[in-house]
mmCIF file of C-alpha atoms and ligand atoms in Angstrom:
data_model
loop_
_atom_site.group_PDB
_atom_site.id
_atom_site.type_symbol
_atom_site.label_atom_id
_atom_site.label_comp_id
_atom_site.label_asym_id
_atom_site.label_seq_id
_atom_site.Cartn_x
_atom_site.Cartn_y
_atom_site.Cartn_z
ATOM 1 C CA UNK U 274 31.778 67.887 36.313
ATOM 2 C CA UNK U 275 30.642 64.739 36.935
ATOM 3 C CA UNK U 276 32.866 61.427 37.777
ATOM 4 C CA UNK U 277 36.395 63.022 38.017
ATOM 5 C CA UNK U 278 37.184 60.547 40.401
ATOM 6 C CA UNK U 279 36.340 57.685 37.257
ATOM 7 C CA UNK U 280 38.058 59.476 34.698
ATOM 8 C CA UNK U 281 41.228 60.004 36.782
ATOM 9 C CA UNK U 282 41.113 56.403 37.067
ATOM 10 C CA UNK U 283 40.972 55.761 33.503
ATOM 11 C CA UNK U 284 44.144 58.121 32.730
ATOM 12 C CA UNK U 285 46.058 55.726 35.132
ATOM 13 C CA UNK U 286 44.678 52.620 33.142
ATOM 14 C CA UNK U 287 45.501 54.201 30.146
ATOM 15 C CA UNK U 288 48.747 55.182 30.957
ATOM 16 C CA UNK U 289 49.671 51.467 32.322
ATOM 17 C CA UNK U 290 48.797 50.377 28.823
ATOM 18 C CA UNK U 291 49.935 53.048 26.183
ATOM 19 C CA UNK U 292 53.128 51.352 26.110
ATOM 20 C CA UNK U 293 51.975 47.758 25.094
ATOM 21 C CA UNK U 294 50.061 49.229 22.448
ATOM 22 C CA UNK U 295 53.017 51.216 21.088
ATOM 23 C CA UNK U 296 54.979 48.307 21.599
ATOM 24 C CA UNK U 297 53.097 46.722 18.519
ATOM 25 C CA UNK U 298 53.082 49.387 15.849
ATOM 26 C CA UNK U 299 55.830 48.715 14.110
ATOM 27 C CA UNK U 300 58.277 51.931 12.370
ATOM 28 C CA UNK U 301 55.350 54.459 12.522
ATOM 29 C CA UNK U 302 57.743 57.075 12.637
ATOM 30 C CA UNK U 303 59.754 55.998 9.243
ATOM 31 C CA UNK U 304 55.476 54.748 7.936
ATOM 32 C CA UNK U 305 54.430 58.339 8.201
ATOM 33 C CA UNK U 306 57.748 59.779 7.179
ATOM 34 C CA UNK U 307 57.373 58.203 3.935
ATOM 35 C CA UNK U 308 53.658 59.946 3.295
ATOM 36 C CA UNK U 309 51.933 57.054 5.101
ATOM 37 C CA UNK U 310 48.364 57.872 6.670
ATOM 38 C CA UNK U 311 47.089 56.208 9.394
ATOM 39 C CA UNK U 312 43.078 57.185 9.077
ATOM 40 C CA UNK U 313 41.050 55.454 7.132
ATOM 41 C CA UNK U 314 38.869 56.087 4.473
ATOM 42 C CA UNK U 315 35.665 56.428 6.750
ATOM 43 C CA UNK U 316 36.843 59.070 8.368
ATOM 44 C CA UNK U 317 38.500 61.261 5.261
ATOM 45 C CA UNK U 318 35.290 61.029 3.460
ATOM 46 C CA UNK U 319 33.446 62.595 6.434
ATOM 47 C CA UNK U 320 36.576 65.388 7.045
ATOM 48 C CA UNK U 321 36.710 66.120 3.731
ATOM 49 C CA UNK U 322 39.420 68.791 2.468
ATOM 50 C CA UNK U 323 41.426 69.403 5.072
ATOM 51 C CA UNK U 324 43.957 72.003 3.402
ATOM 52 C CA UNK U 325 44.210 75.292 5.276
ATOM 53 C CA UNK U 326 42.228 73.852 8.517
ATOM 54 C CA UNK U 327 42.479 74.351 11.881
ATOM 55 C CA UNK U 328 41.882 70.724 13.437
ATOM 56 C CA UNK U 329 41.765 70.038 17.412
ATOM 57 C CA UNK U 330 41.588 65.963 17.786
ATOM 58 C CA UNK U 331 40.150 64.816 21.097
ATOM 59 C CA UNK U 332 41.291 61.654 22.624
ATOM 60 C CA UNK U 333 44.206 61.457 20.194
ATOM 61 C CA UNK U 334 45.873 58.806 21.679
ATOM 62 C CA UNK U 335 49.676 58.484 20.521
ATOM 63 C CA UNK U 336 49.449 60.645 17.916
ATOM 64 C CA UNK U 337 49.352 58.914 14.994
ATOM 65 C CA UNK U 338 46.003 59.974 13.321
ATOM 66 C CA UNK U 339 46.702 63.640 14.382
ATOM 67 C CA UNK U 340 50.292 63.877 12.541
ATOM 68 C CA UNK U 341 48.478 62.096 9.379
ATOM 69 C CA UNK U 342 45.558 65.109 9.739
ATOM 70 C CA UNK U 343 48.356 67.188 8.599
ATOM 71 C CA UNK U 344 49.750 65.478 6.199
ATOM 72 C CA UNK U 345 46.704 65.675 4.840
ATOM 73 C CA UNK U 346 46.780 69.633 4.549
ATOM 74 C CA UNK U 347 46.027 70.554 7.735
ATOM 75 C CA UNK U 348 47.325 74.393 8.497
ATOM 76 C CA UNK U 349 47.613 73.068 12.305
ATOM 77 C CA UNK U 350 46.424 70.372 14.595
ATOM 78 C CA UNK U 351 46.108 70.255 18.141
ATOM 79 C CA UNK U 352 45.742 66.800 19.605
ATOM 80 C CA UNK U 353 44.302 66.648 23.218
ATOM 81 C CA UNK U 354 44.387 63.538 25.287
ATOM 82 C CA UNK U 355 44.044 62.620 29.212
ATOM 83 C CA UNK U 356 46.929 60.100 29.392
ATOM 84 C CA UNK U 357 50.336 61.828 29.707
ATOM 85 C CA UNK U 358 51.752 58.786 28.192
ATOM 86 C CA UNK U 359 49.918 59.198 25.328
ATOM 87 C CA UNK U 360 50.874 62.408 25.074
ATOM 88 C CA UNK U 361 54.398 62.310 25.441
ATOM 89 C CA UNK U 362 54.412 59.234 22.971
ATOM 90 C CA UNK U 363 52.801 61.495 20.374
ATOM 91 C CA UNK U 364 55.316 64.653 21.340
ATOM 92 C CA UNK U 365 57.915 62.014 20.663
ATOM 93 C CA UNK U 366 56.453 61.182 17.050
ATOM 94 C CA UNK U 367 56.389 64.517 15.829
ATOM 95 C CA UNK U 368 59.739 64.945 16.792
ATOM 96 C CA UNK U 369 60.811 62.283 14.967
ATOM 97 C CA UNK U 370 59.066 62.843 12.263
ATOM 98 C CA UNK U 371 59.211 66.342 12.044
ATOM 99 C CA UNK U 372 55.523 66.817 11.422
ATOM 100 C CA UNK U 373 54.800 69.613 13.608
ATOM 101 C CA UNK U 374 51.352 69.249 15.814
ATOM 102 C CA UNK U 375 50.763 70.634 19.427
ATOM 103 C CA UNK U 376 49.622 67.774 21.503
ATOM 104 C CA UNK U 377 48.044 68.779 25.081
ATOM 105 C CA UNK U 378 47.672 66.536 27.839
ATOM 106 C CA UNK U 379 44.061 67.260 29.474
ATOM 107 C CA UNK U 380 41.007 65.884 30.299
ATOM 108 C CA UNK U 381 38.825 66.344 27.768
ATOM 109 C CA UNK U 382 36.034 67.887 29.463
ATOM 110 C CA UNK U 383 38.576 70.035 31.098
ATOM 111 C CA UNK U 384 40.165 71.209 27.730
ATOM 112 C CA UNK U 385 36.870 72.233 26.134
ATOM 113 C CA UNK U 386 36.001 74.174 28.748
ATOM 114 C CA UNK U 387 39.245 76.583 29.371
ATOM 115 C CA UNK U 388 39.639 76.488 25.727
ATOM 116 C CA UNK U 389 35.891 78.045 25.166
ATOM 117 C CA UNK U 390 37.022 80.526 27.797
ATOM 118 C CA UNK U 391 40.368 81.498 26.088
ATOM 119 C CA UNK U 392 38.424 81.935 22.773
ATOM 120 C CA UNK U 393 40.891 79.394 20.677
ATOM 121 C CA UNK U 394 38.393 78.265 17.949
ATOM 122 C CA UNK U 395 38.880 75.342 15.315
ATOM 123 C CA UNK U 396 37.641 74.914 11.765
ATOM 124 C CA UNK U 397 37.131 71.149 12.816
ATOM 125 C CA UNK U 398 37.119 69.127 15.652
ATOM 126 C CA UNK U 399 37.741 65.327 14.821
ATOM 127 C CA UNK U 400 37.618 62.372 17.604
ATOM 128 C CA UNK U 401 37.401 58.509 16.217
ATOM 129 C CA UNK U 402 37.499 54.911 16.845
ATOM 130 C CA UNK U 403 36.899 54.764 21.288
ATOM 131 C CA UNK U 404 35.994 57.462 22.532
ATOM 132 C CA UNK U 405 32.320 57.859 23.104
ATOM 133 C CA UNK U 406 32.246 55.204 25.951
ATOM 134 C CA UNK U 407 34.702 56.726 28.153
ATOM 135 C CA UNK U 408 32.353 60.011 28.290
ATOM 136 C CA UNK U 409 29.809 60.262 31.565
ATOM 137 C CA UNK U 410 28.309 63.397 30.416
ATOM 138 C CA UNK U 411 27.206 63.864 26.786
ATOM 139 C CA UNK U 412 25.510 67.174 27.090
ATOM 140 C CA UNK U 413 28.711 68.791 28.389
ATOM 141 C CA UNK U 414 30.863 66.954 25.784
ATOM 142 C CA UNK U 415 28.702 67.877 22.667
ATOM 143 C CA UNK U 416 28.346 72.115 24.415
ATOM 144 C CA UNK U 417 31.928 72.240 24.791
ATOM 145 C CA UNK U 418 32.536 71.282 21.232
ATOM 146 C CA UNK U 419 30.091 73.741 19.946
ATOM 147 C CA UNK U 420 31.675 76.371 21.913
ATOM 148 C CA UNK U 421 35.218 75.696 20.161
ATOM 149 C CA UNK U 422 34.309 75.146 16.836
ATOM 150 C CA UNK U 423 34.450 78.400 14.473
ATOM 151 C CA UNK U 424 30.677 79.521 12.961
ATOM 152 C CA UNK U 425 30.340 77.096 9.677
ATOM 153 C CA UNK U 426 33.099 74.835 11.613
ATOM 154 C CA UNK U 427 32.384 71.114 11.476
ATOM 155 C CA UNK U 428 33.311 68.256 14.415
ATOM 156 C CA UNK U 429 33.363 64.733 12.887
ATOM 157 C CA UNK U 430 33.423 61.600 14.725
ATOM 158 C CA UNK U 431 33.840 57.831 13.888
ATOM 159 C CA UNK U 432 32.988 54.681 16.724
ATOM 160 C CA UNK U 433 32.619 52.072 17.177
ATOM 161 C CA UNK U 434 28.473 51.240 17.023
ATOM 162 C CA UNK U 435 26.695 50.524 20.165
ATOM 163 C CA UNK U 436 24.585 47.905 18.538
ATOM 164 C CA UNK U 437 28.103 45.530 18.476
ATOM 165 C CA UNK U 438 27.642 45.599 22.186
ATOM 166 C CA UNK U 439 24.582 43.260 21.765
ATOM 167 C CA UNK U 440 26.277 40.331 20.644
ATOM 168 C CA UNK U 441 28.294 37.952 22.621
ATOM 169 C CA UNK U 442 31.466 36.310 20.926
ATOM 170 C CA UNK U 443 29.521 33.908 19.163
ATOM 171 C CA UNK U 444 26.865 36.642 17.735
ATOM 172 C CA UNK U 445 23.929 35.196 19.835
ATOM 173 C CA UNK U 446 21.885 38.204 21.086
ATOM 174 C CA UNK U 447 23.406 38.362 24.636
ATOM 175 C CA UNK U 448 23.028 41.764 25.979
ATOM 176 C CA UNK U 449 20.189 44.611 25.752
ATOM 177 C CA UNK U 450 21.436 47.768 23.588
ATOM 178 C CA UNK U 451 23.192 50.418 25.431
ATOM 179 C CA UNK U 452 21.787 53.532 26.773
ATOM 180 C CA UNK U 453 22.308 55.521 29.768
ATOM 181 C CA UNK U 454 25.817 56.142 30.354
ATOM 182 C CA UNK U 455 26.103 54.446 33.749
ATOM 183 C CA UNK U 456 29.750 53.773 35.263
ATOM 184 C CA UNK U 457 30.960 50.137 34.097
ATOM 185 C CA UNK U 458 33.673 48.673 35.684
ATOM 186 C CA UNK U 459 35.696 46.743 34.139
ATOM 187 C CA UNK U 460 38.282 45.078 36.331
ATOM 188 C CA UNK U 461 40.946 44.285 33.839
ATOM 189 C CA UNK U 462 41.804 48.249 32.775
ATOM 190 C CA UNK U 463 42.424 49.045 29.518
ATOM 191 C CA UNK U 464 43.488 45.517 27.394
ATOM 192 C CA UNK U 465 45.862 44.787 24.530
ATOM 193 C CA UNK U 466 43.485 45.839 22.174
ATOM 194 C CA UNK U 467 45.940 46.698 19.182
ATOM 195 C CA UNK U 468 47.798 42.820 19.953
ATOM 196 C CA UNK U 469 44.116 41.405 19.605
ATOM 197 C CA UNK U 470 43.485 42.909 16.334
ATOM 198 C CA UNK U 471 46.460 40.796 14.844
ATOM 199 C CA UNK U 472 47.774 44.115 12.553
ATOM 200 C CA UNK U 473 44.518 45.781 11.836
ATOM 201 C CA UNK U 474 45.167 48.547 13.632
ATOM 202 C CA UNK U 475 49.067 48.506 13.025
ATOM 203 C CA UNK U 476 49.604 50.270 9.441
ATOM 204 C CA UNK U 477 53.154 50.265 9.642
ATOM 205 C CA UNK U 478 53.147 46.955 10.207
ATOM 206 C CA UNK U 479 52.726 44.543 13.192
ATOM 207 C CA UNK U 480 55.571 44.147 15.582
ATOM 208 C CA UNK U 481 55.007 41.232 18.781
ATOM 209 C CA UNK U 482 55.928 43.720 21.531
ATOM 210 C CA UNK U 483 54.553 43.155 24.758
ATOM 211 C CA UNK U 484 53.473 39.697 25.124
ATOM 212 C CA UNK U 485 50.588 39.132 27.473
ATOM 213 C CA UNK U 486 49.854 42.165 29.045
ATOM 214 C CA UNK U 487 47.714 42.949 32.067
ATOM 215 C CA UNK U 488 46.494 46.054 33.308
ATOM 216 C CA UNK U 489 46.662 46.699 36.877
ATOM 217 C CA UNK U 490 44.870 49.475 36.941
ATOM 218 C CA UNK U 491 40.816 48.997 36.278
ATOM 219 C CA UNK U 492 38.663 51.423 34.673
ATOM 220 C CA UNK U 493 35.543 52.600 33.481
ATOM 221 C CA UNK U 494 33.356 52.735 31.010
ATOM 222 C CA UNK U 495 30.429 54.865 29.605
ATOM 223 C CA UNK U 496 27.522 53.047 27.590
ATOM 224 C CA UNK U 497 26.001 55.770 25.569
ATOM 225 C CA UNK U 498 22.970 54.855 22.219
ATOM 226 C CA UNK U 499 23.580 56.101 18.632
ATOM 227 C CA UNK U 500 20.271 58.082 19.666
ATOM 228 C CA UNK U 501 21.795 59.843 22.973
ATOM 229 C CA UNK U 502 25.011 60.901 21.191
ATOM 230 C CA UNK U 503 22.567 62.488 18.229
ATOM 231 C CA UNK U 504 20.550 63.891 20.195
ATOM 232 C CA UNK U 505 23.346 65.638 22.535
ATOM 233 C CA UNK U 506 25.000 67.164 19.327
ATOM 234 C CA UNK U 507 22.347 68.539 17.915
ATOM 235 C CA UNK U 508 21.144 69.772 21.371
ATOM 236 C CA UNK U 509 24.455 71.747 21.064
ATOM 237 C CA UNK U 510 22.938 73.596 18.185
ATOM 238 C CA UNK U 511 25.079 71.689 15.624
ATOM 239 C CA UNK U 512 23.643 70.378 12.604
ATOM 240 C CA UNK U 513 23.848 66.820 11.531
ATOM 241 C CA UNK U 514 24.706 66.543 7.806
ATOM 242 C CA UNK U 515 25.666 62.744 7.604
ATOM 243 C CA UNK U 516 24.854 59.839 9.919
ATOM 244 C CA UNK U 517 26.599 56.653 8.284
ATOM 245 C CA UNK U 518 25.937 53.211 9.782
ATOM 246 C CA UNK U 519 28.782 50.805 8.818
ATOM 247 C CA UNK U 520 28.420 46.603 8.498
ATOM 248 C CA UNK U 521 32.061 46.381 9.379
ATOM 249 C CA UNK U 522 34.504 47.396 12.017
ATOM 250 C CA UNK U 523 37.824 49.235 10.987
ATOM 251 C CA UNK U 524 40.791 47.579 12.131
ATOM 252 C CA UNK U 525 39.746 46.268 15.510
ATOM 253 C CA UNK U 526 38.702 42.575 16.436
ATOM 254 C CA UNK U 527 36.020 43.125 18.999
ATOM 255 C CA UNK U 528 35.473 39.350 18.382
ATOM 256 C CA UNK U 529 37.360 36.268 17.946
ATOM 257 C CA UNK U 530 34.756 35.154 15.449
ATOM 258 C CA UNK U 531 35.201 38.105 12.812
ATOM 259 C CA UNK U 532 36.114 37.702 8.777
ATOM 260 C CA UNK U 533 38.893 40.164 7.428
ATOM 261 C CA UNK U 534 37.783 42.289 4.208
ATOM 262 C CA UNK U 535 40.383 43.906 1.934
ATOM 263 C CA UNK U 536 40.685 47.935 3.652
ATOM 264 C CA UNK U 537 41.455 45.699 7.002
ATOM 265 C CA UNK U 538 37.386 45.977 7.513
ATOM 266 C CA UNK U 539 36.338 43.210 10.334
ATOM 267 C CA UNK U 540 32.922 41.622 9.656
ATOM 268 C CA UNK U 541 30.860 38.781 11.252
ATOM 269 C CA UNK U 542 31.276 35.294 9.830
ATOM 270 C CA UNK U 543 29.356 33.686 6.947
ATOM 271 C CA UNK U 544 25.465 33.040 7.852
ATOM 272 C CA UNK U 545 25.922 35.938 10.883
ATOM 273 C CA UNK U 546 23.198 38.768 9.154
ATOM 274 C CA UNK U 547 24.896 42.310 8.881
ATOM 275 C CA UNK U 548 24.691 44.496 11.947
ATOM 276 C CA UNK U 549 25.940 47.592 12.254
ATOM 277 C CA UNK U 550 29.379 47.994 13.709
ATOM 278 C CA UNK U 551 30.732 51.552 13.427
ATOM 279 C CA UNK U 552 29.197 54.932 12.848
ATOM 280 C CA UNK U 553 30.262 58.217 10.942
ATOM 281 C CA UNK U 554 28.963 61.455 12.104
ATOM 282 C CA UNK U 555 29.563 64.789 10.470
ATOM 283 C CA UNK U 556 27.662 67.898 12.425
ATOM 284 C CA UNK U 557 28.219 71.958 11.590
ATOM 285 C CA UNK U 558 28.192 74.426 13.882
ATOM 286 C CA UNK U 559 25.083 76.907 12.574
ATOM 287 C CA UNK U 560 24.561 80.496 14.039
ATOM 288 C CA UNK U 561 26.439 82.742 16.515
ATOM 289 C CA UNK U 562 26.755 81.253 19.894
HETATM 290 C C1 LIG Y 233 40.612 54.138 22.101
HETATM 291 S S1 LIG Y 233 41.565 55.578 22.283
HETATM 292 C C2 LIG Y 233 41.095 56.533 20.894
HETATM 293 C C3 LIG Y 233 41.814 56.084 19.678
HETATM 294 C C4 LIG Y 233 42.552 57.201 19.007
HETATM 295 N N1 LIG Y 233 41.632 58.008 18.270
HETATM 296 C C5 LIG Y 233 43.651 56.707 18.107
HETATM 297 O O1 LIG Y 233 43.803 57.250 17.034
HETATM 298 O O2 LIG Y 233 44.405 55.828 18.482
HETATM 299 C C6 LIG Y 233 40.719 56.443 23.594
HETATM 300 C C7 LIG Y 233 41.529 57.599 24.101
HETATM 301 O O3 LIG Y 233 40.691 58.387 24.959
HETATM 302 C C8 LIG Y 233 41.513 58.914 25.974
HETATM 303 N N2 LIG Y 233 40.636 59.376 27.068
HETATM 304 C C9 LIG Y 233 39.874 58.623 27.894
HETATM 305 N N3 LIG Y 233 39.191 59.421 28.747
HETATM 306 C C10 LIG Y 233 39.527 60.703 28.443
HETATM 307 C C11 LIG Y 233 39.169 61.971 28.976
HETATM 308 N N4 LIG Y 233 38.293 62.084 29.985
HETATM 309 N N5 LIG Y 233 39.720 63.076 28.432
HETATM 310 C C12 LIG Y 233 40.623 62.982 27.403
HETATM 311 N N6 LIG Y 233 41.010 61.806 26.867
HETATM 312 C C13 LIG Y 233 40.456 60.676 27.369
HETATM 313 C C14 LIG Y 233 42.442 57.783 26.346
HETATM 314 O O4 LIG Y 233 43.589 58.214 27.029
HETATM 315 C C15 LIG Y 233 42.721 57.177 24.969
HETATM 316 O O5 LIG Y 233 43.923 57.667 24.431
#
């Protein structure tokens, strides 16, 4: 599998920064405790009813979304995720909130793969907000879903919409769309994305934390089109049944220059014409494989 070497360096950038991120989110324990729900509403419209489900989450992060996927009715969820803070964060958060989950540390690639061979299937696989750019080889991603997904099974994914990448922070048409997938480095690691976004990605409330974090550890990222990701899933033999463009970004403040909508949706400023910011995907897995 391609770029091991890249994506071993991105667990290390992501585990330097798992903590300042955490360090923001306020109680989520007591939040989701109380029958708080981290997704939002993008994403339950594409999952649909989740009661009875077997859900594996890729790139799950801390946790959060995963515990909230059964609150929502889940039967079982298994959240996978290549930084072992991350993972041990989200362990912690089912503990403490006694919403049971599995949560496996693993590369994703690597997961799909031994997971296909094992024969564990899911009714759904979900993966959302951040996760399509730090994949270098779509084809293998979008096969190794297939392969884990149940006949009739769906995967769904939310992201952020490579068309956002065009814009520089004033919205002037700065750089040419994405497409390709080619290694970008990015010297600074991981940032303080969830302290940027000022409580739009903090449901539970938006705690200071960390203050003025810096990564040490660089990483790197994938550049992938709307197209190539479409095309790779249904490549897979799974069926597109929605493609949703969305003029607004959930919770995250790519840009200094963004308006906040009720829902904590991020848009461009007055006189800036709609773009498209984040995508919805729902696929089904058609046929014996
Ligand atoms: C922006 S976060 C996704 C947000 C997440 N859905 C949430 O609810 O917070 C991206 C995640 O992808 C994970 N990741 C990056 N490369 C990976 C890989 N090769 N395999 C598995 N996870 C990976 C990171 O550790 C990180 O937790």
């Amino acid at each position: 599998m391609i770029h091991r070497d890249l994506r071993e360096q991105n667990r290390r950038s992501w585990n330097a920064v798992v903590g300042a991120h955490d360090s923001h989110r306020g109680d989520l324990a007591a939040f989701l405790r109380e029958g708080g729900i981290t997704l939002f509403p993008e994403e339950r419209a594409l999952l649909g009813k989740l009661e009875g489900k077997t859900l594996s989450h890729l790139q799950c992060n801390s946790g959060g979304d995963s515990l909230s996927l059964v609150r929502l009715g889940a039967a079982a969820v298994t959240g996978v995720d290549i930084s072992d803070e991350a993972i041990a964060t989200a362990g912690e958060l089912s503990a403490r909130t006694s919403i049971p989950a599995l949560f496996e540390r693993a590369d994703v690639y690597d997961w799909l793969k031994e997971t296909a061979r094992s024969g564990r299937r899911f009714d759904i696989v979900f993966s959302s907000y951040g996760v399509v750019c730090w994949l270098p080889d779509l084809e293998a991603w979008a096969e190794g879903i297939a392969a884990v997904l149940n006949p009739g099974g769906r995967f769904v994914l939310v992201d952020f919409h490579p068309a956002a990448e065009m814009f520089d922070e004033h919205w002037n048409h700065a750089r040419a769309y994405t497409s390709g997938g080619q290694p970008m480095l990015l010297d600074g690691g991981v940032g303080d994305y969830v302290a940027e976004s000022e409580g739009g990605l903090t449901p539970a409330g938006f705690a200071q934390g960390v203050r003025g974090f810096e990564n040490p550890e660089p990483c790197y990222l994938f550049r992938w089109g709307l197209g190539e990701v479409v095309t790779a899933l249904g490549g897979a033999g799974l069926r597109i049944l929605a493609l949703k463009e969305y003029p607004y970004s959930n919770g995250e403040r790519h840009f200094t220059d963004l308006r906040e909508l009720p829902e904590r949706r991020m848009v461009p400023p007055k006189g800036v014409p709609a773009v498209p910011l984040m995508y919805g995907i729902c696929a089904t897995r058609i046929g014996r494989r």
